[in-house]
Amino acid sequence: MAAAAAKIQKTIARQQEKISEGQFYEAHQQLRVIASRYVKSENWDAAIDLLYGGALALLKADQGASGGDLGIFLVDVLGKAGKEVGVGEKSKLLTILRAFPRGEPTKKRFVTEMINWSSKVGEYPLGDPELHHVAGSIFAEECEPYDAERHLALGTKDSPEQLAKCEYEWYTQDDSHTAALYAARAIIPYLLVGNLRSANKAHLIFTSCLNSGNKSVSVQEVSSKSSDMRVYPVLPLLNFLGLLLLAVQRGSSELYKQLAKHYAPHVKEVGVWDDALAQIGEMYFGIRIPRQGNPLFDMMGSMMGFGGGSPKPKPKKVEVAPPPAADLD
């Protein structure tokens, strides 16, 4: 075992020399050929270690396409080897992901392959949350909001903060009255995947950013024995989102119907919320909608620009417990 590991390290070191000399193509091709031999002989661990080391070496040399190619090859080998989504596998993949040069196009394909692998062999049908969170956070840092949304909506408990802040930064480049359109992109996807806690946290963080960053937007604090809420006199759709979360928390179909009726003219102006809100009405309040080939993630797709190919879920009401106050620290 030690001898095999030493041999792989020698191979990587030789290719590292080529890379340091600028012989990127030669190093890339030789690493691919050697890894393919390991794959053919089903020496999976050797292939994985070689591809991991080679991908990192090329990425650190700013060779995004070549390093990304080896990273994608690595994901393919993980699948063929039947590797599960373990700590070691995730560590390798996330280390490679973080090494990609900013804006490298191959990174998106690497992320897609990584998520697909985790969805096939892991316990999460939509992909491992930690992988989603790291990918989404990186896309957010690189000002790629659409890609950030795709992944942070399916991430960890830390993802709502990243997503809400990403949407707020995006909002600051638009007119002040559009706040609800960006807040909704952080809130509604979480509701569509049955994650009320994250939806509440995203709402709280977005509105906190709005209160501190845009003093021109007036806000009123409204409190009762059962709940506290921020009301924005000039942002009716932002009020609608807050009340929607309250209705979901209470499981009140009557409140939801009142909201839908009262805010219908404003929602109609948006033009893209109808399908998502109908899905929320069915999920949380048992309000049936016609089934016309619009499964859960087609709803998310209509809002966020990505499609879903998962089987149509059987309609059922989602039961939710009152979430604890989100921690902003």
CSV table of C-alpha atoms in Angstrom, one decimal:
chain,number,residue,atom,x,y,z
A,1,MET,CA,0.0,0.0,0.0
A,2,ALA,CA,2.8,2.4,1.0
A,3,ALA,CA,4.7,1.5,-2.2
A,4,ALA,CA,1.7,2.2,-4.4
A,5,ALA,CA,1.2,5.6,-2.7
A,6,ALA,CA,4.8,6.4,-3.2
A,7,LYS,CA,4.6,5.5,-6.8
A,8,ILE,CA,1.6,7.8,-7.3
A,9,GLN,CA,3.4,10.7,-5.6
A,10,LYS,CA,6.4,10.2,-7.8
A,11,THR,CA,4.2,10.3,-10.9
A,12,ILE,CA,2.5,13.5,-9.7
A,13,ALA,CA,5.9,15.1,-8.8
A,14,ARG,CA,7.2,14.3,-12.4
A,15,GLN,CA,4.1,16.0,-13.9
A,16,GLN,CA,4.5,18.9,-11.4
A,17,GLU,CA,7.9,19.5,-12.9
A,18,LYS,CA,6.4,19.6,-16.4
A,19,ILE,CA,3.8,22.0,-15.2
A,20,SER,CA,6.4,24.3,-13.5
A,21,GLU,CA,8.2,24.3,-16.9
A,22,GLY,CA,5.0,25.3,-18.7
A,23,GLN,CA,4.5,22.0,-20.4
A,24,PHE,CA,0.8,22.0,-19.4
A,25,TYR,CA,-0.6,20.0,-22.3
A,26,GLU,CA,2.0,17.2,-21.9
A,27,ALA,CA,1.4,16.9,-18.2
A,28,HIS,CA,-2.4,16.9,-18.7
A,29,GLN,CA,-2.3,14.2,-21.3
A,30,GLN,CA,0.1,12.0,-19.4
A,31,LEU,CA,-1.9,12.2,-16.2
A,32,ARG,CA,-5.0,11.2,-18.2
A,33,VAL,CA,-3.3,8.2,-19.8
A,34,ILE,CA,-1.9,6.9,-16.5
A,35,ALA,CA,-5.2,7.4,-14.8
A,36,SER,CA,-7.0,5.6,-17.6
A,37,ARG,CA,-4.7,2.6,-17.1
A,38,TYR,CA,-5.5,2.5,-13.4
A,39,VAL,CA,-9.2,2.6,-14.3
A,40,LYS,CA,-8.9,-0.2,-16.8
A,41,SER,CA,-7.3,-2.4,-14.1
A,42,GLU,CA,-9.9,-1.2,-11.6
A,43,ASN,CA,-7.2,0.2,-9.3
A,44,TRP,CA,-9.7,2.8,-8.2
A,45,ASP,CA,-7.8,4.3,-5.3
A,46,ALA,CA,-4.7,4.9,-7.4
A,47,ALA,CA,-6.7,6.6,-10.1
A,48,ILE,CA,-8.5,8.8,-7.6
A,49,ASP,CA,-5.3,9.9,-5.9
A,50,LEU,CA,-3.6,10.6,-9.2
A,51,LEU,CA,-6.4,12.6,-10.6
A,52,TYR,CA,-6.9,14.5,-7.4
A,53,GLY,CA,-3.2,15.5,-7.3
A,54,GLY,CA,-3.0,16.2,-11.0
A,55,ALA,CA,-6.1,18.4,-11.0
A,56,LEU,CA,-4.9,20.4,-8.1
A,57,ALA,CA,-1.5,20.9,-9.7
A,58,LEU,CA,-2.9,22.2,-12.9
A,59,LEU,CA,-5.6,24.4,-11.2
A,60,LYS,CA,-2.9,26.0,-9.0
A,61,ALA,CA,-1.0,26.8,-12.2
A,62,ASP,CA,-4.1,28.6,-13.5
A,63,GLN,CA,-4.9,25.9,-16.0
A,64,GLY,CA,-8.6,25.8,-15.4
A,65,ALA,CA,-9.7,23.8,-18.4
A,66,SER,CA,-7.1,21.1,-18.0
A,67,GLY,CA,-7.4,20.9,-14.2
A,68,GLY,CA,-11.2,20.9,-14.5
A,69,ASP,CA,-11.1,18.1,-17.0
A,70,LEU,CA,-9.1,15.9,-14.6
A,71,GLY,CA,-11.5,16.9,-11.8
A,72,ILE,CA,-14.5,15.8,-13.9
A,73,PHE,CA,-12.6,12.6,-14.7
A,74,LEU,CA,-12.2,12.1,-10.9
A,75,VAL,CA,-15.9,12.4,-10.4
A,76,ASP,CA,-16.5,9.8,-13.1
A,77,VAL,CA,-14.1,7.4,-11.4
A,78,LEU,CA,-15.8,7.9,-8.0
A,79,GLY,CA,-19.0,6.8,-9.7
A,80,LYS,CA,-17.5,3.8,-11.4
A,81,ALA,CA,-15.7,2.8,-8.2
A,82,GLY,CA,-19.0,2.9,-6.3
A,83,LYS,CA,-17.6,5.3,-3.8
A,84,GLU,CA,-20.1,6.7,-1.3
A,85,VAL,CA,-20.4,10.4,-0.3
A,86,GLY,CA,-17.8,10.2,2.6
A,87,VAL,CA,-15.7,12.8,4.3
A,88,GLY,CA,-12.6,12.0,2.2
A,89,GLU,CA,-14.4,12.1,-1.1
A,90,LYS,CA,-16.1,15.4,-0.3
A,91,SER,CA,-12.9,16.9,1.0
A,92,LYS,CA,-11.1,16.0,-2.3
A,93,LEU,CA,-13.9,17.4,-4.5
A,94,LEU,CA,-14.3,20.6,-2.4
A,95,THR,CA,-10.6,21.2,-2.4
A,96,ILE,CA,-10.6,21.0,-6.2
A,97,LEU,CA,-13.7,23.2,-6.4
A,98,ARG,CA,-12.0,25.9,-4.3
A,99,ALA,CA,-8.9,25.8,-6.5
A,100,PHE,CA,-10.7,26.7,-9.7
A,101,PRO,CA,-9.7,30.2,-11.1
A,102,ARG,CA,-12.4,32.7,-10.8
A,103,GLY,CA,-14.8,32.6,-13.7
A,104,GLU,CA,-13.4,29.4,-15.2
A,105,PRO,CA,-16.3,27.9,-17.3
A,106,THR,CA,-15.3,24.3,-16.6
A,107,LYS,CA,-16.1,24.8,-13.0
A,108,LYS,CA,-19.9,24.8,-13.6
A,109,ARG,CA,-19.7,21.4,-15.3
A,110,PHE,CA,-17.5,20.1,-12.5
A,111,VAL,CA,-20.1,21.2,-10.0
A,112,THR,CA,-22.9,19.6,-12.0
A,113,GLU,CA,-21.1,16.3,-12.2
A,114,MET,CA,-20.2,16.5,-8.5
A,115,ILE,CA,-23.8,17.1,-7.5
A,116,ASN,CA,-25.1,14.4,-9.8
A,117,TRP,CA,-22.7,11.9,-8.4
A,118,SER,CA,-23.7,12.7,-4.8
A,119,SER,CA,-27.4,12.4,-5.7
A,120,LYS,CA,-26.9,9.0,-7.1
A,121,VAL,CA,-24.9,7.4,-4.3
A,122,GLY,CA,-25.7,9.6,-1.3
A,123,GLU,CA,-28.8,9.9,0.9
A,124,TYR,CA,-30.0,13.1,-0.6
A,125,PRO,CA,-31.8,12.7,-4.0
A,126,LEU,CA,-31.2,16.3,-4.9
A,127,GLY,CA,-27.5,16.2,-4.0
A,128,ASP,CA,-25.4,16.5,-0.9
A,129,PRO,CA,-26.3,19.8,1.1
A,130,GLU,CA,-22.6,20.5,2.0
A,131,LEU,CA,-21.6,20.3,-1.7
A,132,HIS,CA,-24.5,22.5,-2.6
A,133,HIS,CA,-23.6,25.0,0.1
A,134,VAL,CA,-19.9,25.4,-0.8
A,135,ALA,CA,-20.7,25.6,-4.6
A,136,GLY,CA,-23.4,28.2,-4.0
A,137,SER,CA,-21.2,30.2,-1.7
A,138,ILE,CA,-18.4,30.3,-4.3
A,139,PHE,CA,-20.8,31.4,-7.0
A,140,ALA,CA,-22.2,34.1,-4.7
A,141,GLU,CA,-18.7,35.4,-4.1
A,142,GLU,CA,-18.1,35.5,-7.8
A,143,CYS,CA,-21.3,37.5,-8.4
A,144,GLU,CA,-23.1,34.6,-10.2
A,145,PRO,CA,-26.5,34.9,-8.5
A,146,TYR,CA,-28.4,32.4,-10.7
A,147,ASP,CA,-25.9,29.6,-10.0
A,148,ALA,CA,-25.7,30.6,-6.3
A,149,GLU,CA,-29.5,30.3,-6.0
A,150,ARG,CA,-29.6,26.9,-7.6
A,151,HIS,CA,-27.2,25.5,-5.0
A,152,LEU,CA,-27.9,27.5,-1.8
A,153,ALA,CA,-31.6,26.6,-2.0
A,154,LEU,CA,-30.6,23.0,-1.4
A,155,GLY,CA,-27.7,23.6,1.0
A,156,THR,CA,-27.2,23.6,4.7
A,157,LYS,CA,-28.5,25.6,7.7
A,158,ASP,CA,-25.8,28.2,6.9
A,159,SER,CA,-27.0,28.7,3.3
A,160,PRO,CA,-30.0,31.1,3.9
A,161,GLU,CA,-27.6,33.7,5.2
A,162,GLN,CA,-25.4,33.4,2.1
A,163,LEU,CA,-28.4,33.4,-0.3
A,164,ALA,CA,-30.2,36.4,1.4
A,165,LYS,CA,-27.0,38.5,1.4
A,166,CYS,CA,-26.3,37.5,-2.3
A,167,GLU,CA,-29.8,38.6,-3.2
A,168,TYR,CA,-29.5,41.8,-1.3
A,169,GLU,CA,-26.3,42.7,-3.0
A,170,TRP,CA,-27.9,42.0,-6.3
A,171,TYR,CA,-30.9,44.2,-5.3
A,172,THR,CA,-28.7,47.2,-4.5
A,173,GLN,CA,-28.0,47.5,-8.2
A,174,ASP,CA,-31.7,47.9,-9.0
A,175,ASP,CA,-34.4,50.4,-8.0
A,176,SER,CA,-35.4,50.5,-4.3
A,177,HIS,CA,-39.0,49.5,-5.0
A,178,THR,CA,-37.9,46.1,-6.4
A,179,ALA,CA,-36.8,44.7,-2.9
A,180,ALA,CA,-39.5,42.1,-2.8
A,181,LEU,CA,-38.5,40.6,-6.1
A,182,TYR,CA,-35.0,39.8,-4.8
A,183,ALA,CA,-36.2,38.8,-1.3
A,184,ALA,CA,-38.6,36.3,-3.0
A,185,ARG,CA,-35.7,34.6,-4.8
A,186,ALA,CA,-34.3,33.7,-1.4
A,187,ILE,CA,-37.6,32.9,0.4
A,188,ILE,CA,-39.8,31.0,-2.1
A,189,PRO,CA,-37.3,28.3,-3.1
A,190,TYR,CA,-37.0,27.3,0.5
A,191,LEU,CA,-40.7,27.1,0.9
A,192,LEU,CA,-40.9,24.9,-2.3
A,193,VAL,CA,-38.6,22.4,-0.8
A,194,GLY,CA,-40.4,22.4,2.5
A,195,ASN,CA,-37.8,24.3,4.5
A,196,LEU,CA,-39.7,26.9,6.5
A,197,ARG,CA,-36.9,27.5,8.9
A,198,SER,CA,-34.5,28.6,6.1
A,199,ALA,CA,-37.2,30.6,4.5
A,200,ASN,CA,-37.8,32.6,7.7
A,201,LYS,CA,-34.1,33.0,8.2
A,202,ALA,CA,-33.6,34.3,4.6
A,203,HIS,CA,-36.5,36.8,5.1
A,204,LEU,CA,-35.1,38.0,8.4
A,205,ILE,CA,-31.6,38.5,7.0
A,206,PHE,CA,-32.7,40.2,3.8
A,207,THR,CA,-35.0,42.7,5.7
A,208,SER,CA,-32.2,43.4,8.2
A,209,CYS,CA,-29.8,44.2,5.4
A,210,LEU,CA,-32.6,46.4,3.8
A,211,ASN,CA,-33.2,48.3,7.1
A,212,SER,CA,-29.5,49.0,7.7
A,213,GLY,CA,-28.5,49.6,4.1
A,214,ASN,CA,-31.4,51.6,2.6
A,215,LYS,CA,-32.5,54.3,5.0
A,216,SER,CA,-34.9,55.7,2.4
A,217,VAL,CA,-37.2,52.7,2.8
A,218,SER,CA,-39.5,53.3,5.8
A,219,VAL,CA,-40.3,50.4,8.1
A,220,GLN,CA,-42.7,49.9,11.1
A,221,GLU,CA,-42.3,47.2,13.7
A,222,VAL,CA,-45.6,45.5,14.5
A,223,SER,CA,-45.7,43.1,17.5
A,224,SER,CA,-48.4,40.9,19.0
A,225,LYS,CA,-48.4,38.1,21.6
A,226,SER,CA,-47.8,35.5,18.9
A,227,SER,CA,-45.5,37.2,16.4
A,228,ASP,CA,-43.4,40.2,15.5
A,229,MET,CA,-43.3,41.6,11.9
A,230,ARG,CA,-41.7,44.4,10.0
A,231,VAL,CA,-44.1,46.3,7.8
A,232,TYR,CA,-43.0,48.4,4.8
A,233,PRO,CA,-45.6,51.0,3.8
A,234,VAL,CA,-44.2,51.4,0.3
A,235,LEU,CA,-43.3,47.8,-0.4
A,236,PRO,CA,-46.5,45.8,-0.4
A,237,LEU,CA,-45.0,42.7,-1.9
A,238,LEU,CA,-42.4,42.5,0.9
A,239,ASN,CA,-45.2,42.6,3.4
A,240,PHE,CA,-46.9,39.9,1.5
A,241,LEU,CA,-43.9,37.6,1.8
A,242,GLY,CA,-43.7,38.2,5.5
A,243,LEU,CA,-47.4,37.4,6.0
A,244,LEU,CA,-47.0,34.4,3.7
A,245,LEU,CA,-44.4,33.0,6.1
A,246,LEU,CA,-46.7,33.7,9.0
A,247,ALA,CA,-49.6,31.9,7.3
A,248,VAL,CA,-47.4,28.9,6.6
A,249,GLN,CA,-46.1,28.8,10.2
A,250,ARG,CA,-49.7,28.9,11.5
A,251,GLY,CA,-51.0,26.5,8.8
A,252,SER,CA,-53.9,28.9,8.2
A,253,SER,CA,-55.5,28.3,4.8
A,254,GLU,CA,-57.9,31.1,5.5
A,255,LEU,CA,-55.1,33.6,6.1
A,256,TYR,CA,-53.4,32.4,2.9
A,257,LYS,CA,-56.6,32.9,0.9
A,258,GLN,CA,-57.1,36.4,2.4
A,259,LEU,CA,-53.5,37.3,1.5
A,260,ALA,CA,-53.8,35.9,-2.0
A,261,LYS,CA,-57.0,37.9,-2.6
A,262,HIS,CA,-55.7,41.2,-1.0
A,263,TYR,CA,-52.4,41.2,-2.8
A,264,ALA,CA,-53.6,39.7,-6.1
A,265,PRO,CA,-53.1,43.0,-8.1
A,266,HIS,CA,-49.5,43.3,-6.9
A,267,VAL,CA,-48.7,39.6,-7.5
A,268,LYS,CA,-50.2,39.9,-11.0
A,269,GLU,CA,-47.8,42.7,-11.8
A,270,VAL,CA,-44.8,40.4,-10.9
A,271,GLY,CA,-46.1,37.8,-13.4
A,272,VAL,CA,-43.8,34.9,-12.4
A,273,TRP,CA,-45.0,34.0,-8.9
A,274,ASP,CA,-48.3,32.4,-9.8
A,275,ASP,CA,-47.2,28.8,-10.3
A,276,ALA,CA,-44.9,28.9,-7.2
A,277,LEU,CA,-47.7,30.3,-5.0
A,278,ALA,CA,-50.2,27.7,-6.2
A,279,GLN,CA,-47.7,25.0,-5.3
A,280,ILE,CA,-47.2,26.5,-1.9
A,281,GLY,CA,-51.0,26.7,-1.4
A,282,GLU,CA,-51.2,22.9,-2.1
A,283,MET,CA,-48.1,22.0,-0.1
A,284,TYR,CA,-49.0,23.8,3.1
A,285,PHE,CA,-52.7,24.5,3.0
A,286,GLY,CA,-54.1,21.6,1.0
A,287,ILE,CA,-55.5,23.8,-1.7
A,288,ARG,CA,-55.5,21.5,-4.7
A,289,ILE,CA,-54.3,22.7,-8.1
A,290,PRO,CA,-54.7,21.1,-11.5
A,291,ARG,CA,-51.9,18.7,-12.3
A,292,GLN,CA,-50.5,19.7,-15.6
A,293,GLY,CA,-46.9,18.6,-15.6
A,294,ASN,CA,-45.6,21.2,-13.1
A,295,PRO,CA,-43.7,19.2,-10.5
A,296,LEU,CA,-42.0,20.9,-7.6
A,297,PHE,CA,-38.7,21.9,-9.2
A,298,ASP,CA,-40.4,23.1,-12.4
A,299,MET,CA,-41.8,25.7,-10.0
A,300,MET,CA,-38.3,26.6,-8.8
A,301,GLY,CA,-37.2,26.5,-12.4
A,302,SER,CA,-39.7,29.1,-13.6
A,303,MET,CA,-38.4,31.5,-10.9
A,304,MET,CA,-34.7,30.7,-11.0
A,305,GLY,CA,-33.9,29.6,-14.5
A,306,PHE,CA,-33.3,25.9,-14.0
A,307,GLY,CA,-35.5,22.9,-14.8
A,308,GLY,CA,-36.3,19.8,-12.8
A,309,GLY,CA,-36.5,16.4,-14.2
A,310,SER,CA,-37.6,14.6,-11.1
A,311,PRO,CA,-40.8,12.5,-11.0
A,312,LYS,CA,-43.9,14.3,-10.1
A,313,PRO,CA,-44.5,14.1,-6.4
A,314,LYS,CA,-47.8,13.0,-5.0
A,315,PRO,CA,-49.6,16.1,-3.6
A,316,LYS,CA,-49.6,16.3,0.1
A,317,LYS,CA,-49.9,18.9,2.8
A,318,VAL,CA,-46.6,19.8,4.5
A,319,GLU,CA,-46.9,20.0,8.3
A,320,VAL,CA,-44.6,22.6,9.8
A,321,ALA,CA,-43.7,23.5,13.4
A,322,PRO,CA,-43.2,27.1,14.5
A,323,PRO,CA,-39.5,27.8,13.8
A,324,PRO,CA,-37.3,29.4,16.4
A,325,ALA,CA,-36.1,32.9,15.9
A,326,ALA,CA,-33.2,32.9,13.4
A,327,ASP,CA,-29.8,33.8,14.7
A,328,LEU,CA,-28.0,36.5,12.8
A,329,ASP,CA,-24.7,36.2,14.6
